[in-house]
Coordinates of C-alpha atoms in Angstrom, one line a residue:
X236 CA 95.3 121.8 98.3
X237 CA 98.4 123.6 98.3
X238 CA 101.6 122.5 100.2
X239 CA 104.9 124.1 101.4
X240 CA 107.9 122.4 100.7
X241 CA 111.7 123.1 101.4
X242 CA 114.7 122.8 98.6
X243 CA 113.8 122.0 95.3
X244 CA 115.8 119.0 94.4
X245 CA 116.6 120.4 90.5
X246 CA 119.4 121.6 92.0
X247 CA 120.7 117.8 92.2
X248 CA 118.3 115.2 91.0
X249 CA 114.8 114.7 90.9
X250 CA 113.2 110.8 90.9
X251 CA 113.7 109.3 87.5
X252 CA 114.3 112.6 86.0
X253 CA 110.5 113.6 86.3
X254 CA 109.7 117.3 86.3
X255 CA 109.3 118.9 89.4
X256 CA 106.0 120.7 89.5
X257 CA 103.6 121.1 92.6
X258 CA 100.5 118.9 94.0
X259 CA 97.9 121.2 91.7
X260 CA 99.3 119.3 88.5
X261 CA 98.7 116.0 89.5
X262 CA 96.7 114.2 86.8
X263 CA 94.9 110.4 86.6
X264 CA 97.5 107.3 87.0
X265 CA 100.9 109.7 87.8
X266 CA 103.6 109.0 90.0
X267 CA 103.6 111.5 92.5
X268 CA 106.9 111.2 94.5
X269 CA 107.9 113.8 97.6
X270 CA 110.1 113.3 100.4
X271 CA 110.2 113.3 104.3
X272 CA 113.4 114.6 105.0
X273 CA 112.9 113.5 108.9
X274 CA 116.1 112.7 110.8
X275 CA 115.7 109.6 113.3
X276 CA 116.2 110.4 118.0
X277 CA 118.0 108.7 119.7
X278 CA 118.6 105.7 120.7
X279 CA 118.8 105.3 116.8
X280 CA 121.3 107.1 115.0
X281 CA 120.8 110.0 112.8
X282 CA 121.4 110.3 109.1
X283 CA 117.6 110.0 107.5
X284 CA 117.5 113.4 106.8
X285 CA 119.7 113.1 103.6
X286 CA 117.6 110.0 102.7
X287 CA 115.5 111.2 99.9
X288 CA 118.1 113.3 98.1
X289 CA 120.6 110.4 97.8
X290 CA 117.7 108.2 96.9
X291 CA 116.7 110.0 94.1
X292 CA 120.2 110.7 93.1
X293 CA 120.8 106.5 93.5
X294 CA 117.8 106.1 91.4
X295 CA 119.3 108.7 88.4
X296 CA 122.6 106.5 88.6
X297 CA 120.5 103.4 88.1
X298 CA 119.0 104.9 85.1
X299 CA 121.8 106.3 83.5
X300 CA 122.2 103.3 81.2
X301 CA 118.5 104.3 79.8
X302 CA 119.0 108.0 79.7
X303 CA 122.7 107.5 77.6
X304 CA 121.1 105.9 75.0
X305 CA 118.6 107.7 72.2
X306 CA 116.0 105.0 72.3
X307 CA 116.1 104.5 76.3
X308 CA 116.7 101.2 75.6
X309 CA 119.0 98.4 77.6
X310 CA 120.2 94.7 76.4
X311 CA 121.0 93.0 79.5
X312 CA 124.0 90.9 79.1
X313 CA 122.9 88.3 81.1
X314 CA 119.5 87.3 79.6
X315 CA 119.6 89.1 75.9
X316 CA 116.5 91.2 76.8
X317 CA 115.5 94.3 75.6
X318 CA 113.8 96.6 78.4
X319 CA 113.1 100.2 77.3
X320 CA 112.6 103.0 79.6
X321 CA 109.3 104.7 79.5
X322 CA 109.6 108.1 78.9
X323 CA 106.1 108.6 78.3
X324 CA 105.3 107.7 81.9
X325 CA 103.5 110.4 83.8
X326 CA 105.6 111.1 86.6
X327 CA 106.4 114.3 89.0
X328 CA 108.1 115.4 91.6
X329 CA 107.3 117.6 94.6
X330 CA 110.7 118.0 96.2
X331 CA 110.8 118.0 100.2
X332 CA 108.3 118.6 103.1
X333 CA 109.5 121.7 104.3
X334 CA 110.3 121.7 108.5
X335 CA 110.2 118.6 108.0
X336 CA 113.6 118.0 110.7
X337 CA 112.5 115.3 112.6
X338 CA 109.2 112.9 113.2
X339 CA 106.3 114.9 115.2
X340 CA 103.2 114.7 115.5
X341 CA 102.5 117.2 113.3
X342 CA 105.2 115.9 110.5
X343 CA 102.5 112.6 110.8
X344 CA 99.9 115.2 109.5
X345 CA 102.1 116.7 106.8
X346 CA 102.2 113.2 105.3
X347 CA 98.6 112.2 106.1
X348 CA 97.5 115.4 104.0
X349 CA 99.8 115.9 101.3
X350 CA 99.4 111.6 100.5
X351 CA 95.3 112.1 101.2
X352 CA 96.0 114.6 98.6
X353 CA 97.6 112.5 95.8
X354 CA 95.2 109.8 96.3
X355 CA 92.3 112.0 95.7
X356 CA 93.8 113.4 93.0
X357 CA 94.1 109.9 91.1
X358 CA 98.3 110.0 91.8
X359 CA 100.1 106.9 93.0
X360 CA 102.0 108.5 96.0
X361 CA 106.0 107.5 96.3
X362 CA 107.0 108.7 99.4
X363 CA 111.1 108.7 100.2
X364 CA 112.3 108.9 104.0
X365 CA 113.5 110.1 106.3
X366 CA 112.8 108.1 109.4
X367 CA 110.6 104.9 109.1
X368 CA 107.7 106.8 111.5
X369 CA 106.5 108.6 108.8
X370 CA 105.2 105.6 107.5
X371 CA 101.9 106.0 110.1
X372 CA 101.1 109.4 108.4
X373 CA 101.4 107.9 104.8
X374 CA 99.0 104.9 105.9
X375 CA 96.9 107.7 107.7
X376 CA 96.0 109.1 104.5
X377 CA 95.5 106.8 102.1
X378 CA 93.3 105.3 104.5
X379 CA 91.2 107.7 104.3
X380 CA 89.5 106.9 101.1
X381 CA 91.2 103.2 100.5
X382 CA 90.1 101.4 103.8
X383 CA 90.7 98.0 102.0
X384 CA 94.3 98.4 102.0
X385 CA 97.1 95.3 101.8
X386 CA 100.2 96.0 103.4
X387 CA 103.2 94.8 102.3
X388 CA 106.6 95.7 104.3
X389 CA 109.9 94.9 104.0
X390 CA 111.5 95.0 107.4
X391 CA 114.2 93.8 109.8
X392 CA 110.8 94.7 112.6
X393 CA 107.1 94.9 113.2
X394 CA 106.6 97.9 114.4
X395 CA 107.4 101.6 114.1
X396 CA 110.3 103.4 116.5
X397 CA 109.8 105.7 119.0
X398 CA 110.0 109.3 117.6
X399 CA 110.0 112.3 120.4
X400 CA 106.8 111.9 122.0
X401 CA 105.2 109.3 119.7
X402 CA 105.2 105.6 121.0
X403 CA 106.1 102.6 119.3
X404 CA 103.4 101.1 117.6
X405 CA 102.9 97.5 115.9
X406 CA 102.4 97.4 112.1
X407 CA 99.5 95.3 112.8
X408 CA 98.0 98.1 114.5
X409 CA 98.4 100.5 111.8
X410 CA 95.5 98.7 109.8
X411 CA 91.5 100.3 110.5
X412 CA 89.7 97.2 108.3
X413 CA 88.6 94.6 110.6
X414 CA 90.2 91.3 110.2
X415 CA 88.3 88.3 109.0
X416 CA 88.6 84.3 108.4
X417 CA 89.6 85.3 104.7
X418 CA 91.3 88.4 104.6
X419 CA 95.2 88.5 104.3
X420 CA 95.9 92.8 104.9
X421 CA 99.6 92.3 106.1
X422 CA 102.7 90.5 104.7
X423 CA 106.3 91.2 106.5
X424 CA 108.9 89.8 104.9
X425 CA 112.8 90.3 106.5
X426 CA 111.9 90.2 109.7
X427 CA 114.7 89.2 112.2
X428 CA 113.9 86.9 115.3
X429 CA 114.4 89.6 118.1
X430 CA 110.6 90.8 118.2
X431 CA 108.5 91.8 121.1
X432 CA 106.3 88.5 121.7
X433 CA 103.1 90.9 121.4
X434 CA 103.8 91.9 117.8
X435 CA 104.0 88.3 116.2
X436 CA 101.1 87.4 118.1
X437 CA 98.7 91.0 116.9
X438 CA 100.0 89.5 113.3
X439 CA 98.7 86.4 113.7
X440 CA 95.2 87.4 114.9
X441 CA 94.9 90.1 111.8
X442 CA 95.5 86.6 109.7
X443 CA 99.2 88.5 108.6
X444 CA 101.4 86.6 107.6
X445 CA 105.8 86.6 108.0
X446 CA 108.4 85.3 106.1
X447 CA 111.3 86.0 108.3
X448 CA 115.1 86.4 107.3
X449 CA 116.1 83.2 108.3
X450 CA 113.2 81.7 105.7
X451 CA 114.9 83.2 102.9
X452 CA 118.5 82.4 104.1
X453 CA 117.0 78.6 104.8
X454 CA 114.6 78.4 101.7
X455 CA 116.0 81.1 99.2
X456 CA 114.0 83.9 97.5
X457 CA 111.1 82.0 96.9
X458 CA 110.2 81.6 100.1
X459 CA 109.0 85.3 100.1
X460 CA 107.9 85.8 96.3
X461 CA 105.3 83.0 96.5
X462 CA 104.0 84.4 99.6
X463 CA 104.1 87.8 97.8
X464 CA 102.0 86.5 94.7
X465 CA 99.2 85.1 97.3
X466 CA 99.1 88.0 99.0
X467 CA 98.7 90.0 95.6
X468 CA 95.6 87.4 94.4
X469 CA 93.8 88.4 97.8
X470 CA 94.4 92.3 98.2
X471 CA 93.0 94.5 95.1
X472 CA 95.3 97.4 96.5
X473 CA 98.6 97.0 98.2
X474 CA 100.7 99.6 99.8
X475 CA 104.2 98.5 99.3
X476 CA 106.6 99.8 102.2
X477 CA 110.7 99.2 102.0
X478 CA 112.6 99.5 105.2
X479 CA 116.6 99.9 104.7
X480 CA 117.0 98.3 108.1
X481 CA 115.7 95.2 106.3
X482 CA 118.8 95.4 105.0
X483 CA 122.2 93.3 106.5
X484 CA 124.5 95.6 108.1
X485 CA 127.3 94.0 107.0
X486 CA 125.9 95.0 103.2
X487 CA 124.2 97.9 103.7
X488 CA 125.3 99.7 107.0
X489 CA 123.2 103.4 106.1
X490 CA 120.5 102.7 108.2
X491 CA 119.7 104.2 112.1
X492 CA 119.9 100.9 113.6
X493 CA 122.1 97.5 113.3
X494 CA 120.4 94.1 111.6
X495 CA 122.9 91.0 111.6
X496 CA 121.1 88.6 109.7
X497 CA 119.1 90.7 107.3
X498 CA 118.8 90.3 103.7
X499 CA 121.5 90.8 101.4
X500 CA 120.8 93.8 98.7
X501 CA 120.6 91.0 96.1
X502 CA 118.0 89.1 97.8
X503 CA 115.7 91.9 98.4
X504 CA 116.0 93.2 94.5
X505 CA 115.7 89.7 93.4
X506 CA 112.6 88.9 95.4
X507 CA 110.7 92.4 93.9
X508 CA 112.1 91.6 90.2
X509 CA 110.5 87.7 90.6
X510 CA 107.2 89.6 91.6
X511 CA 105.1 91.7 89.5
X512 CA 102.1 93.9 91.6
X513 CA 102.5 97.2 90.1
X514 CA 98.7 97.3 88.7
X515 CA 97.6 96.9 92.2
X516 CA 100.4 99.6 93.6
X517 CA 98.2 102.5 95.6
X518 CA 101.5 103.8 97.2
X519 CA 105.3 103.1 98.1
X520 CA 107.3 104.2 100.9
X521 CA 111.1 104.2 101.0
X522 CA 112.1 104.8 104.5
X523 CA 115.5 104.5 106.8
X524 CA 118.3 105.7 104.5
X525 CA 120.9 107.5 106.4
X526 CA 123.8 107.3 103.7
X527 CA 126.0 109.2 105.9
X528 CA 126.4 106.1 107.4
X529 CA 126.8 104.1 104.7
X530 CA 130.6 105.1 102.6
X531 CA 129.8 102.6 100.3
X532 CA 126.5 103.8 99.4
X533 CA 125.1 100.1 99.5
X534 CA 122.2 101.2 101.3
X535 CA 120.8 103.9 98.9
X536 CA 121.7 102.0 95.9
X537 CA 119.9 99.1 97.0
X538 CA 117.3 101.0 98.0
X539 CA 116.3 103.2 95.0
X540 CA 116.6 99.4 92.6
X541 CA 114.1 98.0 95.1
X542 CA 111.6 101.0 94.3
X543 CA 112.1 100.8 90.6
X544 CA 111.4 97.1 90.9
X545 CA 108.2 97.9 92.2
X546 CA 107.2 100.4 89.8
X547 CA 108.2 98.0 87.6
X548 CA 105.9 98.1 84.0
X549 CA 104.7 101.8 85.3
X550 CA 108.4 102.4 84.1
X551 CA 109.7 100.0 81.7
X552 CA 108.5 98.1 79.3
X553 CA 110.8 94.4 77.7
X554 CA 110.6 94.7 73.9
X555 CA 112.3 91.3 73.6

């Protein structure tokens, strides 16, 4: 399966300094990363389409540490430990969709294809956004061959926007397995109060479960990564999804919509360092980054250290 894509990113940066090659090279156990450069309609404001470039040129700043030294090594000064950046890990790059403008309909089957793609291939697909709609064409497709699939979000919401034509549509909904007295296949954690009734209640009756914003603000990180360790013991693959709306905008203002009372950039990179799923990792989606919108570059920053804190042990490895 071949795929069309628009800029190549070696122009600027490419994620983690992997080599950008196309989806025909992707071998067993590889990160596979490829962005959705969609821009966000109104009545949220634009700025998504610059989202995967300044993520993967956040992500290179992050790492720079590792790449300046000969053994890819860091001491942190905080701890005394030795982490050591894998250069050995299999990773690649497949730049941009191309046309990829704004969420359609058929930008949802872009995604759904190229991600069916990855996964069939044996790749762990990383997808950066662009709008947080594409996330229903990512799902789409590794769906496809993983119905079993644990959802894990990070997001100031519980469902997806309106995009153009495409209605809103409830996280819960996004699941095909059928629910059942002991299966846990959704975990939102961020979530802000103002919710359509109808979406907590879908949650509920999937047994999901919610750790709001206000339950980490009241009962610190914890609060979330215990729930996240539970959820990992009862899902053998989780799809790991990061919303920048999650995000306060008083922190982190790049996003196409306002959240007073999200997480602070801290809390949401503490909470994935204190958590370690990467074994169980079939896919991650970084979605909502609009840093035009963001001067400070908060957003992006915070962003691409919450996706390396996923990957975490697929990338580094403590020596000490």
């Amino acid at each position: 399966m071949s795929k069309n894509f628009g800029e190549s990113t070696t122009t600027s940066a490419t994620f983690a300094g992997f080599p950008e090659r196309s989806l025909e090279t992707v071998s067993q156990g590889s990160i596979v990363v490829f962005g959705a450069p969609a821009d966000s309609t109104l009545p949220r404001r634009s700025g998504c389409s610059k989202g995967p470039k300044a993520i993967r040129q956040a992500t290179m700043s992050a790492l720079s540490c590792y790449f300046n030294s000969p053994s890819k090594t860091v001491v942190s000064i905080d701890t005394g430990k030795t982490t050591r950046f894998r250069s050995e890990a299999v990773g690649i790059d497949l730049g941009d969709l191309a046309d990829c403008t704004e969420v359609t309909s058929e930008t949802l089957t872009q995604v759904q294809k190229l991600t069916a793609g990855v996964n069939n291939q044996g790749g762990l697909p990383v997808l950066l956004g662009g709008d947080g709609r594409i996330l229903e064409g990512f799902i789409n497709g590794l769906q496809s061959s993983l119905p079993e699939l644990g959802l894990l979000v990070f997001s100031n919401r519980l469902d997806l926007p309106e995009a153009n034509n495409l209605h809103s549509k409830a996280l819960s909904t996004l699941l095909t397995s059928k629910p059942s007295s002991d299966s846990y296949p959704l975990l939102a954690i961020g979530v802000n109060g103002i919710q359509p009734h109808e979406n907590w209640k879908e949650i509920k009756m999937i047994h999901g479960n919610i750790i709001s914003a206000d339950d980490i603000h009241d009962q610190g990180i914890e609060a979330a990564s215990n729930e996240i360790q539970q959820f990992s013991l009862q899902n053998k693959q989780i799809l790991c999804v990061v919303d920048a709306g999650v995000l306060d905008t008083g922190y982190a203002a790049g996003t196409p919509s306002l959240n007073v009372g999200g997480l602070s950039p801290l809390q949401l990179i503490d909470i994935l360092s204190k958590t370690n799923f990467a074994e169980k990792l079939v896919g991650v989606c970084v979605s909502n980054v609009a840093p035009s919108l963001d001067a400070r570059g908060h957003s992006q920053y915070a962003s691409a250290e919450a996706l390396l804190a996923i990957l975490g042990e697929k990338l580094f490895e403590d020596i000490s």
